[in-house]
Amino acid sequence: MDPIGLAFERYDDLPDTTREGDVHLMGEFKSAWFKDPDGNILNLVEKFLRAGVMENGVFKPTTVGTPQGGVASPLLANIVLNHLDWQLHKLGYRFVRYADDFVVLCQAKAQAEEAKTQVTHILNQLGLQLSTEKTRITAYGKGYTFLGFVMSSRSKRMRPKSQDKFKDKVQELTCRSRNLDAQLIEKLNRVIRGTANYFAPRWSTNRWFFGKLDSWIRRRLRCMKYKRFSYHHNRRMRAKQFVRLGLLSMESFCRP
């Protein structure tokens, strides 16, 4: 089962109070975090950490931690935070972690406060710290964000930031200066398929929103074809015509 699905299954029968966190890796990579450290592997890891990053075409060196979104970040997080997993298990907490994002499940706010203290202490031992901006105590009824979803007792839906990223990709492909052809439909389908496959597991509640996104995508494509927006174009180019063109529907990825 995927980590989000596991979080959903566990939250379904558990808590009112949760604590979500995100770890910022700090300091130099310690070989003690490996069970059997290998010099060549450690040298490779060090090169990853000191390689620097490109931001808006400008090179910036990295002196502390791992670059946000770096290819090595999930691997290093799993190696380092394996210790956190075992410590939380020994303390009796139920939790879900994916790379450096994790949720600790608690029955009451006092227990969540204690969990936060314990996590902070464990991470300090590893030379790490919690992100104060992304760490908070919340109730399941109010909801929380985890791996691109907004999870709550009422719904499990795509978070607004993920929606904006998806729309940005679609807008880039469907600007009016482009031509509506098979090649563009193929590129658009790749974006739709990747997003829908991730955000449409059996427990998600995205069906209604995906239907709205399908309508928005078709409207973008009509504007491409006729080079302007008009509601009259809905009759000139109906949904079934997009099906014949091979356009995927996001709503079709949702389980019945």
PDB file of C-alpha atoms in Angstrom:
ATOM      1  CA  MET A   1       0.000   0.000   0.000  1.00  0.00           C
ATOM      2  CA  ASP A   2       1.267   3.508  -0.781  1.00  0.00           C
ATOM      3  CA  PRO A   3       2.170   5.781   2.187  1.00  0.00           C
ATOM      4  CA  ILE A   4      -0.781   8.117   1.660  1.00  0.00           C
ATOM      5  CA  GLY A   5      -3.141   5.192   1.540  1.00  0.00           C
ATOM      6  CA  LEU A   6      -1.588   3.842   4.726  1.00  0.00           C
ATOM      7  CA  ALA A   7      -2.078   7.205   6.394  1.00  0.00           C
ATOM      8  CA  PHE A   8      -5.717   7.215   5.324  1.00  0.00           C
ATOM      9  CA  GLU A   9      -6.336   3.672   6.554  1.00  0.00           C
ATOM     10  CA  ARG A  10      -4.782   4.439   9.916  1.00  0.00           C
ATOM     11  CA  TYR A  11      -6.577   7.740  10.329  1.00  0.00           C
ATOM     12  CA  ASP A  12      -9.885   6.125   9.560  1.00  0.00           C
ATOM     13  CA  ASP A  13      -9.907   4.216  12.841  1.00  0.00           C
ATOM     14  CA  LEU A  14      -7.708   6.460  14.944  1.00  0.00           C
ATOM     15  CA  PRO A  15      -7.100   9.862  16.200  1.00  0.00           C
ATOM     16  CA  ASP A  16      -8.576  13.265  16.718  1.00  0.00           C
ATOM     17  CA  THR A  17      -5.199  14.931  17.062  1.00  0.00           C
ATOM     18  CA  THR A  18      -2.166  14.641  14.833  1.00  0.00           C
ATOM     19  CA  ARG A  19       1.222  16.167  14.422  1.00  0.00           C
ATOM     20  CA  GLU A  20       2.699  16.616  10.990  1.00  0.00           C
ATOM     21  CA  GLY A  21       6.331  17.472  10.375  1.00  0.00           C
ATOM     22  CA  ASP A  22       9.017  18.050   7.804  1.00  0.00           C
ATOM     23  CA  VAL A  23      12.711  17.601   8.571  1.00  0.00           C
ATOM     24  CA  HIS A  24      15.449  19.935   7.424  1.00  0.00           C
ATOM     25  CA  LEU A  25      18.683  17.976   7.107  1.00  0.00           C
ATOM     26  CA  MET A  26      21.597  19.865   8.618  1.00  0.00           C
ATOM     27  CA  GLY A  27      25.285  19.459   9.242  1.00  0.00           C
ATOM     28  CA  GLU A  28      27.693  17.053   7.595  1.00  0.00           C
ATOM     29  CA  PHE A  29      26.642  13.562   6.609  1.00  0.00           C
ATOM     30  CA  LYS A  30      27.741  11.180   9.381  1.00  0.00           C
ATOM     31  CA  SER A  31      29.019   7.755   8.434  1.00  0.00           C
ATOM     32  CA  ALA A  32      27.611   6.424  11.707  1.00  0.00           C
ATOM     33  CA  TRP A  33      24.144   6.645  10.135  1.00  0.00           C
ATOM     34  CA  PHE A  34      25.126   3.710   7.905  1.00  0.00           C
ATOM     35  CA  LYS A  35      25.116   0.246   9.428  1.00  0.00           C
ATOM     36  CA  ASP A  36      28.125  -0.768   7.323  1.00  0.00           C
ATOM     37  CA  PRO A  37      29.639   2.412   5.871  1.00  0.00           C
ATOM     38  CA  ASP A  38      31.597   2.097   2.642  1.00  0.00           C
ATOM     39  CA  GLY A  39      34.199   4.726   1.815  1.00  0.00           C
ATOM     40  CA  ASN A  40      33.250   4.914  -1.866  1.00  0.00           C
ATOM     41  CA  ILE A  41      29.555   5.350  -1.041  1.00  0.00           C
ATOM     42  CA  LEU A  42      30.311   8.061   1.522  1.00  0.00           C
ATOM     43  CA  ASN A  43      32.484   9.906  -1.000  1.00  0.00           C
ATOM     44  CA  LEU A  44      29.670   9.742  -3.550  1.00  0.00           C
ATOM     45  CA  VAL A  45      27.178  11.049  -0.986  1.00  0.00           C
ATOM     46  CA  GLU A  46      29.519  13.898  -0.086  1.00  0.00           C
ATOM     47  CA  LYS A  47      29.768  14.879  -3.760  1.00  0.00           C
ATOM     48  CA  PHE A  48      25.970  14.969  -3.984  1.00  0.00           C
ATOM     49  CA  LEU A  49      25.795  17.214  -0.924  1.00  0.00           C
ATOM     50  CA  ARG A  50      28.503  19.615  -2.099  1.00  0.00           C
ATOM     51  CA  ALA A  51      27.525  19.733  -5.788  1.00  0.00           C
ATOM     52  CA  GLY A  52      25.542  22.959  -5.447  1.00  0.00           C
ATOM     53  CA  VAL A  53      22.279  23.890  -7.161  1.00  0.00           C
ATOM     54  CA  MET A  54      21.066  26.019 -10.075  1.00  0.00           C
ATOM     55  CA  GLU A  55      18.391  28.581  -9.220  1.00  0.00           C
ATOM     56  CA  ASN A  56      17.021  30.642 -12.123  1.00  0.00           C
ATOM     57  CA  GLY A  57      20.167  29.940 -14.101  1.00  0.00           C
ATOM     58  CA  VAL A  58      22.485  30.990 -11.253  1.00  0.00           C
ATOM     59  CA  PHE A  59      24.782  28.485  -9.533  1.00  0.00           C
ATOM     60  CA  LYS A  60      24.641  28.462  -5.732  1.00  0.00           C
ATOM     61  CA  PRO A  61      26.924  26.324  -3.559  1.00  0.00           C
ATOM     62  CA  THR A  62      25.490  24.083  -0.857  1.00  0.00           C
ATOM     63  CA  THR A  63      27.312  24.190   2.459  1.00  0.00           C
ATOM     64  CA  VAL A  64      24.591  22.813   4.747  1.00  0.00           C
ATOM     65  CA  GLY A  65      21.975  20.094   4.253  1.00  0.00           C
ATOM     66  CA  THR A  66      20.558  18.761   0.989  1.00  0.00           C
ATOM     67  CA  PRO A  67      19.081  20.857  -1.836  1.00  0.00           C
ATOM     68  CA  GLN A  68      15.274  21.039  -1.849  1.00  0.00           C
ATOM     69  CA  GLY A  69      14.049  18.523  -4.399  1.00  0.00           C
ATOM     70  CA  GLY A  70      17.515  17.052  -4.937  1.00  0.00           C
ATOM     71  CA  VAL A  71      17.684  13.508  -6.302  1.00  0.00           C
ATOM     72  CA  ALA A  72      19.642  12.301  -3.270  1.00  0.00           C
ATOM     73  CA  SER A  73      17.331  13.865  -0.667  1.00  0.00           C
ATOM     74  CA  PRO A  74      14.787  10.998  -0.363  1.00  0.00           C
ATOM     75  CA  LEU A  75      17.531   8.373  -0.148  1.00  0.00           C
ATOM     76  CA  LEU A  76      19.469  10.258   2.526  1.00  0.00           C
ATOM     77  CA  ALA A  77      16.290  11.028   4.464  1.00  0.00           C
ATOM     78  CA  ASN A  78      15.376   7.343   4.553  1.00  0.00           C
ATOM     79  CA  ILE A  79      18.852   6.387   5.752  1.00  0.00           C
ATOM     80  CA  VAL A  80      18.961   9.032   8.471  1.00  0.00           C
ATOM     81  CA  LEU A  81      15.353   8.855   9.631  1.00  0.00           C
ATOM     82  CA  ASN A  82      15.359   5.074   9.951  1.00  0.00           C
ATOM     83  CA  HIS A  83      16.562   5.804  13.496  1.00  0.00           C
ATOM     84  CA  LEU A  84      13.529   8.040  14.077  1.00  0.00           C
ATOM     85  CA  ASP A  85      11.216   5.260  12.878  1.00  0.00           C
ATOM     86  CA  TRP A  86      12.591   2.769  15.376  1.00  0.00           C
ATOM     87  CA  GLN A  87      12.523   5.238  18.261  1.00  0.00           C
ATOM     88  CA  LEU A  88       8.901   6.205  17.601  1.00  0.00           C
ATOM     89  CA  HIS A  89       8.031   2.519  17.350  1.00  0.00           C
ATOM     90  CA  LYS A  90       9.658   1.821  20.718  1.00  0.00           C
ATOM     91  CA  LEU A  91       7.737   4.727  22.274  1.00  0.00           C
ATOM     92  CA  GLY A  92       4.484   3.209  21.031  1.00  0.00           C
ATOM     93  CA  TYR A  93       3.481   5.903  18.521  1.00  0.00           C
ATOM     94  CA  ARG A  94       1.642   5.146  15.302  1.00  0.00           C
ATOM     95  CA  PHE A  95       3.059   7.153  12.425  1.00  0.00           C
ATOM     96  CA  VAL A  96       3.494   7.368   8.659  1.00  0.00           C
ATOM     97  CA  ARG A  97       6.689   8.671   7.039  1.00  0.00           C
ATOM     98  CA  TYR A  98       7.733   9.175   3.422  1.00  0.00           C
ATOM     99  CA  ALA A  99      11.287  10.507   3.030  1.00  0.00           C
ATOM    100  CA  ASP A 100      11.376  13.627   5.261  1.00  0.00           C
ATOM    101  CA  ASP A 101       7.588  14.087   5.508  1.00  0.00           C
ATOM    102  CA  PHE A 102       5.804  12.301   8.320  1.00  0.00           C
ATOM    103  CA  VAL A 103       2.640  12.278  10.418  1.00  0.00           C
ATOM    104  CA  VAL A 104       2.446  11.058  14.021  1.00  0.00           C
ATOM    105  CA  LEU A 105      -0.989   9.830  15.147  1.00  0.00           C
ATOM    106  CA  CYS A 106      -2.172  10.776  18.631  1.00  0.00           C
ATOM    107  CA  GLN A 107      -5.366  10.455  20.655  1.00  0.00           C
ATOM    108  CA  ALA A 108      -5.206  13.837  22.393  1.00  0.00           C
ATOM    109  CA  LYS A 109      -3.495  17.215  22.104  1.00  0.00           C
ATOM    110  CA  ALA A 110      -1.347  16.561  25.185  1.00  0.00           C
ATOM    111  CA  GLN A 111      -0.076  13.356  23.615  1.00  0.00           C
ATOM    112  CA  ALA A 112       0.675  15.242  20.387  1.00  0.00           C
ATOM    113  CA  GLU A 113       2.666  17.851  22.321  1.00  0.00           C
ATOM    114  CA  GLU A 114       4.650  15.059  23.971  1.00  0.00           C
ATOM    115  CA  ALA A 115       5.238  13.433  20.566  1.00  0.00           C
ATOM    116  CA  LYS A 116       6.587  16.709  19.204  1.00  0.00           C
ATOM    117  CA  THR A 117       8.986  16.953  22.142  1.00  0.00           C
ATOM    118  CA  GLN A 118      10.151  13.375  21.611  1.00  0.00           C
ATOM    119  CA  VAL A 119      10.652  13.858  17.857  1.00  0.00           C
ATOM    120  CA  THR A 120      12.589  17.077  18.432  1.00  0.00           C
ATOM    121  CA  HIS A 121      14.867  15.318  20.936  1.00  0.00           C
ATOM    122  CA  ILE A 122      15.491  12.343  18.622  1.00  0.00           C
ATOM    123  CA  LEU A 123      16.288  14.577  15.655  1.00  0.00           C
ATOM    124  CA  ASN A 124      18.621  16.753  17.716  1.00  0.00           C
ATOM    125  CA  GLN A 125      20.618  13.633  18.509  1.00  0.00           C
ATOM    126  CA  LEU A 126      21.085  13.158  14.761  1.00  0.00           C
ATOM    127  CA  GLY A 127      22.046  16.784  14.172  1.00  0.00           C
ATOM    128  CA  LEU A 128      18.676  17.555  12.547  1.00  0.00           C
ATOM    129  CA  GLN A 129      15.818  19.911  13.296  1.00  0.00           C
ATOM    130  CA  LEU A 130      12.117  20.153  12.508  1.00  0.00           C
ATOM    131  CA  SER A 131      10.912  22.769  10.060  1.00  0.00           C
ATOM    132  CA  THR A 132       8.989  25.241  12.195  1.00  0.00           C
ATOM    133  CA  GLU A 133       7.019  26.437   9.146  1.00  0.00           C
ATOM    134  CA  LYS A 134       5.757  22.955   8.271  1.00  0.00           C
ATOM    135  CA  THR A 135       5.330  21.403  11.707  1.00  0.00           C
ATOM    136  CA  ARG A 136       2.009  21.803  13.471  1.00  0.00           C
ATOM    137  CA  ILE A 137      -0.493  20.066  15.694  1.00  0.00           C
ATOM    138  CA  THR A 138      -3.957  19.711  14.188  1.00  0.00           C
ATOM    139  CA  ALA A 139      -7.172  17.734  14.505  1.00  0.00           C
ATOM    140  CA  TYR A 140      -8.243  15.256  11.852  1.00  0.00           C
ATOM    141  CA  GLY A 141     -11.528  17.127  11.523  1.00  0.00           C
ATOM    142  CA  LYS A 142      -9.660  20.298  10.534  1.00  0.00           C
ATOM    143  CA  GLY A 143      -7.383  18.448   8.142  1.00  0.00           C
ATOM    144  CA  TYR A 144      -3.703  18.498   7.251  1.00  0.00           C
ATOM    145  CA  THR A 145      -1.539  18.325   4.130  1.00  0.00           C
ATOM    146  CA  PHE A 146       0.553  15.276   3.323  1.00  0.00           C
ATOM    147  CA  LEU A 147       2.314  14.400   0.052  1.00  0.00           C
ATOM    148  CA  GLY A 148       0.159  16.666  -2.095  1.00  0.00           C
ATOM    149  CA  PHE A 149      -3.175  15.816  -0.446  1.00  0.00           C
ATOM    150  CA  VAL A 150      -5.396  17.650   1.992  1.00  0.00           C
ATOM    151  CA  MET A 151      -6.533  14.892   4.372  1.00  0.00           C
ATOM    152  CA  SER A 152      -9.451  15.302   6.762  1.00  0.00           C
ATOM    153  CA  SER A 153     -12.413  13.402   8.163  1.00  0.00           C
ATOM    154  CA  ARG A 154     -14.566  14.885   5.393  1.00  0.00           C
ATOM    155  CA  SER A 155     -12.390  14.482   2.310  1.00  0.00           C
ATOM    156  CA  LYS A 156      -9.059  13.393   0.855  1.00  0.00           C
ATOM    157  CA  ARG A 157      -8.429  15.779  -1.985  1.00  0.00           C
ATOM    158  CA  MET A 158      -5.733  17.434  -4.066  1.00  0.00           C
ATOM    159  CA  ARG A 159      -4.196  20.364  -2.212  1.00  0.00           C
ATOM    160  CA  PRO A 160      -4.411  23.867  -3.773  1.00  0.00           C
ATOM    161  CA  LYS A 161      -0.647  24.072  -4.408  1.00  0.00           C
ATOM    162  CA  SER A 162      -0.768  20.807  -6.371  1.00  0.00           C
ATOM    163  CA  GLN A 163      -3.762  22.095  -8.322  1.00  0.00           C
ATOM    164  CA  ASP A 164      -1.857  25.238  -9.272  1.00  0.00           C
ATOM    165  CA  LYS A 165       1.183  23.219 -10.435  1.00  0.00           C
ATOM    166  CA  PHE A 166      -1.026  21.045 -12.624  1.00  0.00           C
ATOM    167  CA  LYS A 167      -2.807  24.044 -14.127  1.00  0.00           C
ATOM    168  CA  ASP A 168       0.505  25.765 -14.837  1.00  0.00           C
ATOM    169  CA  LYS A 169       1.647  22.724 -16.856  1.00  0.00           C
ATOM    170  CA  VAL A 170      -1.620  22.609 -18.812  1.00  0.00           C
ATOM    171  CA  GLN A 171      -1.559  26.358 -19.496  1.00  0.00           C
ATOM    172  CA  GLU A 172       1.998  26.100 -20.793  1.00  0.00           C
ATOM    173  CA  LEU A 173       0.895  23.430 -23.301  1.00  0.00           C
ATOM    174  CA  THR A 174      -2.395  25.060 -24.333  1.00  0.00           C
ATOM    175  CA  CYS A 175      -1.478  28.654 -25.071  1.00  0.00           C
ATOM    176  CA  ARG A 176      -3.418  30.031 -28.078  1.00  0.00           C
ATOM    177  CA  SER A 177      -0.317  30.439 -30.226  1.00  0.00           C
ATOM    178  CA  ARG A 178      -0.020  26.636 -30.440  1.00  0.00           C
ATOM    179  CA  ASN A 179      -1.873  24.339 -32.801  1.00  0.00           C
ATOM    180  CA  LEU A 180      -4.374  21.758 -31.601  1.00  0.00           C
ATOM    181  CA  ASP A 181      -2.968  18.556 -33.101  1.00  0.00           C
ATOM    182  CA  ALA A 182      -2.231  14.943 -32.185  1.00  0.00           C
ATOM    183  CA  GLN A 183       1.225  15.795 -30.880  1.00  0.00           C
ATOM    184  CA  LEU A 184      -0.161  18.312 -28.403  1.00  0.00           C
ATOM    185  CA  ILE A 185      -2.874  15.876 -27.243  1.00  0.00           C
ATOM    186  CA  GLU A 186      -0.165  13.291 -26.603  1.00  0.00           C
ATOM    187  CA  LYS A 187       1.855  15.731 -24.481  1.00  0.00           C
ATOM    188  CA  LEU A 188      -1.241  16.838 -22.601  1.00  0.00           C
ATOM    189  CA  ASN A 189      -2.239  13.223 -21.948  1.00  0.00           C
ATOM    190  CA  ARG A 190       1.117  12.572 -20.293  1.00  0.00           C
ATOM    191  CA  VAL A 191       0.457  15.398 -17.839  1.00  0.00           C
ATOM    192  CA  ILE A 192      -3.126  14.257 -17.223  1.00  0.00           C
ATOM    193  CA  ARG A 193      -2.184  10.597 -16.786  1.00  0.00           C
ATOM    194  CA  GLY A 194       0.643  11.301 -14.345  1.00  0.00           C
ATOM    195  CA  THR A 195      -1.425  13.646 -12.178  1.00  0.00           C
ATOM    196  CA  ALA A 196      -4.616  11.556 -12.238  1.00  0.00           C
ATOM    197  CA  ASN A 197      -2.832   8.293 -11.450  1.00  0.00           C
ATOM    198  CA  TYR A 198      -1.292   9.868  -8.360  1.00  0.00           C
ATOM    199  CA  PHE A 199      -4.318  11.772  -7.091  1.00  0.00           C
ATOM    200  CA  ALA A 200      -7.011   9.172  -7.835  1.00  0.00           C
ATOM    201  CA  PRO A 201      -6.438   6.234  -5.453  1.00  0.00           C
ATOM    202  CA  ARG A 202      -9.566   4.378  -4.393  1.00  0.00           C
ATOM    203  CA  TRP A 203      -9.980   6.416  -1.182  1.00  0.00           C
ATOM    204  CA  SER A 204      -9.634   9.900  -2.694  1.00  0.00           C
ATOM    205  CA  THR A 205     -12.555  12.314  -3.054  1.00  0.00           C
ATOM    206  CA  ASN A 206     -11.343  14.112  -6.177  1.00  0.00           C
ATOM    207  CA  ARG A 207     -14.049  12.967  -8.618  1.00  0.00           C
ATOM    208  CA  TRP A 208     -16.054  16.214  -8.590  1.00  0.00           C
ATOM    209  CA  PHE A 209     -12.924  18.357  -8.819  1.00  0.00           C
ATOM    210  CA  PHE A 210     -11.482  16.209 -11.621  1.00  0.00           C
ATOM    211  CA  GLY A 211     -14.715  16.729 -13.564  1.00  0.00           C
ATOM    212  CA  LYS A 212     -14.259  20.483 -13.194  1.00  0.00           C
ATOM    213  CA  LEU A 213     -10.655  20.175 -14.373  1.00  0.00           C
ATOM    214  CA  ASP A 214     -11.779  18.184 -17.435  1.00  0.00           C
ATOM    215  CA  SER A 215     -14.183  20.997 -18.356  1.00  0.00           C
ATOM    216  CA  TRP A 216     -11.442  23.583 -17.858  1.00  0.00           C
ATOM    217  CA  ILE A 217      -8.996  21.644 -20.053  1.00  0.00           C
ATOM    218  CA  ARG A 218     -11.563  21.329 -22.841  1.00  0.00           C
ATOM    219  CA  ARG A 219     -12.240  25.071 -22.604  1.00  0.00           C
ATOM    220  CA  ARG A 220      -8.494  25.746 -22.956  1.00  0.00           C
ATOM    221  CA  LEU A 221      -8.371  23.537 -26.056  1.00  0.00           C
ATOM    222  CA  ARG A 222     -11.377  25.264 -27.633  1.00  0.00           C
ATOM    223  CA  CYS A 223      -9.640  28.598 -27.107  1.00  0.00           C
ATOM    224  CA  MET A 224      -6.584  27.158 -28.876  1.00  0.00           C
ATOM    225  CA  LYS A 225      -8.615  26.045 -31.875  1.00  0.00           C
ATOM    226  CA  TYR A 226     -10.715  29.207 -32.297  1.00  0.00           C
ATOM    227  CA  LYS A 227      -8.076  31.607 -30.891  1.00  0.00           C
ATOM    228  CA  ARG A 228     -10.552  33.234 -28.528  1.00  0.00           C
ATOM    229  CA  PHE A 229     -12.963  32.364 -25.723  1.00  0.00           C
ATOM    230  CA  SER A 230     -16.692  32.005 -26.287  1.00  0.00           C
ATOM    231  CA  TYR A 231     -19.337  29.831 -24.649  1.00  0.00           C
ATOM    232  CA  HIS A 232     -20.753  29.207 -28.134  1.00  0.00           C
ATOM    233  CA  HIS A 233     -17.687  27.083 -28.860  1.00  0.00           C
ATOM    234  CA  ASN A 234     -19.040  24.468 -26.417  1.00  0.00           C
ATOM    235  CA  ARG A 235     -21.634  23.575 -29.056  1.00  0.00           C
ATOM    236  CA  ARG A 236     -19.180  23.791 -31.943  1.00  0.00           C
ATOM    237  CA  MET A 237     -16.739  21.385 -30.288  1.00  0.00           C
ATOM    238  CA  ARG A 238     -18.453  19.044 -27.858  1.00  0.00           C
ATOM    239  CA  ALA A 239     -16.868  16.678 -25.328  1.00  0.00           C
ATOM    240  CA  LYS A 240     -17.290  13.617 -27.554  1.00  0.00           C
ATOM    241  CA  GLN A 241     -15.075  15.255 -30.183  1.00  0.00           C
ATOM    242  CA  PHE A 242     -12.232  15.424 -27.658  1.00  0.00           C
ATOM    243  CA  VAL A 243     -12.761  11.713 -26.982  1.00  0.00           C
ATOM    244  CA  ARG A 244     -12.283  11.033 -30.692  1.00  0.00           C
ATOM    245  CA  LEU A 245      -9.087  13.102 -30.585  1.00  0.00           C
ATOM    246  CA  GLY A 246      -7.824  10.761 -27.844  1.00  0.00           C
ATOM    247  CA  LEU A 247      -7.899  13.264 -24.974  1.00  0.00           C
ATOM    248  CA  LEU A 248      -7.882  11.537 -21.595  1.00  0.00           C
ATOM    249  CA  SER A 249     -10.441  12.423 -18.940  1.00  0.00           C
ATOM    250  CA  MET A 250      -9.162  12.915 -15.390  1.00  0.00           C
ATOM    251  CA  GLU A 251     -12.509  11.849 -13.963  1.00  0.00           C
ATOM    252  CA  SER A 252     -12.204   8.468 -15.707  1.00  0.00           C
ATOM    253  CA  PHE A 253      -9.249   7.620 -13.441  1.00  0.00           C
ATOM    254  CA  CYS A 254     -11.456   7.803 -10.337  1.00  0.00           C
ATOM    255  CA  ARG A 255     -12.653   4.464  -8.999  1.00  0.00           C
ATOM    256  CA  PRO A 256     -16.426   3.954  -8.863  1.00  0.00           C
TER     257      PRO A 256
END
